[in-house]
Amino acid sequence: MTRFGQLFNLLGLFMALLEILHFPDQRLRKKATAVTEITAKIRQLAEDMLETMYDAPGVGLAANQVNVQKRLVVIDVSEDKSSPLIFINPEIINKQGEREHEEGCLSVPEAYELVTRADTVRVKALDLDGVAFELDADELLATCIQHEIDHLDGKLFVDYISNLKRQRIKKRLEKQFKQQR
Ligand code: ZN
């Protein structure tokens, strides 16, 4: 391999930006399956998803959004992008209260709508070493966890808004992404 090739490979390894699917792409509706083994491929996917999320920029990304139907989610709600969280096979084991929060989504660009979800959640997941952990979340993190787990089940935040609004967003994005091709 040439030195140039090696450099390219190195850059590719650390900075692989993944393509994000956009609503109404039907691949976003596929249900993700559990991660059964944390392989090098899964670790690389988590790294690439974080890069892709920071680059976008966004605060959360589910594997479905990059066309991988595995139950893997990355989140960072910190101001300075210093607190990456990786959830493998996440499950909400407790929910409390209700709160309305304005949501957006990297798969639904430039659309922001109010969605009512649980106010606080307790989530159970595996980390990249396969170790189980539980986390209590409130505020933006609670919203984000619920939003991302929805993705794993093929659900989008626009499913919670009126049909009229959803159709409007759908038409706009269909037009926008057709023009880009
Ligand atoms: Zn989303």
Coordinates of N, CA, C and O and ligand atoms in Angstrom, one line a residue, residues 60-62 65 104-108 147-148 151 156-157, ligand 1:
G60 N -28.1 13.4 19.0 CA -28.3 12.0 19.1 C -28.4 11.3 17.7 O -28.8 12.0 16.8
L61 N -28.1 10.1 17.6 CA -28.2 9.4 16.4 C -28.4 7.9 16.7 O -27.7 7.3 17.5
A62 N -29.4 7.3 16.0 CA -29.6 5.8 16.1 C -29.1 5.2 14.8 O -29.1 5.7 13.7
Q65 N -30.7 5.3 11.4 CA -30.6 6.6 10.6 C -29.4 6.5 9.6 O -29.3 7.3 8.7
G104 N -36.3 18.0 17.2 CA -35.8 18.0 15.8 C -35.2 16.7 15.5 O -35.0 15.9 16.5
C105 N -34.7 16.4 14.3 CA -34.1 15.1 14.0 C -33.2 15.3 12.8 O -33.6 15.9 11.8
L106 N -32.1 14.6 12.9 CA -31.1 14.7 11.7 C -31.8 14.1 10.5 O -31.4 14.4 9.4
S107 N -32.7 13.2 10.6 CA -33.4 12.6 9.5 C -34.6 13.4 9.0 O -35.2 13.1 8.0
V108 N -34.9 14.5 9.7 CA -36.0 15.4 9.3 C -35.5 16.8 9.4 O -35.9 17.6 10.3
H147 N -36.5 9.6 22.1 CA -36.5 9.8 20.6 C -35.7 8.8 19.9 O -36.1 8.2 18.9
E148 N -34.5 8.5 20.4 CA -33.6 7.6 19.8 C -34.1 6.1 19.8 O -33.9 5.4 18.9
H151 N -36.5 5.5 17.2 CA -35.8 5.2 15.9 C -35.6 3.7 15.8 O -35.8 3.1 14.7
L156 N -40.7 7.7 14.2 CA -40.0 9.0 14.1 C -40.9 10.1 14.8 O -42.1 9.9 15.1
F157 N -40.2 11.2 15.2 CA -41.0 12.2 16.0 C -42.1 12.8 15.3 O -43.1 13.2 15.9
Ligands
ZN1 ZN -34.1 11.5 15.2

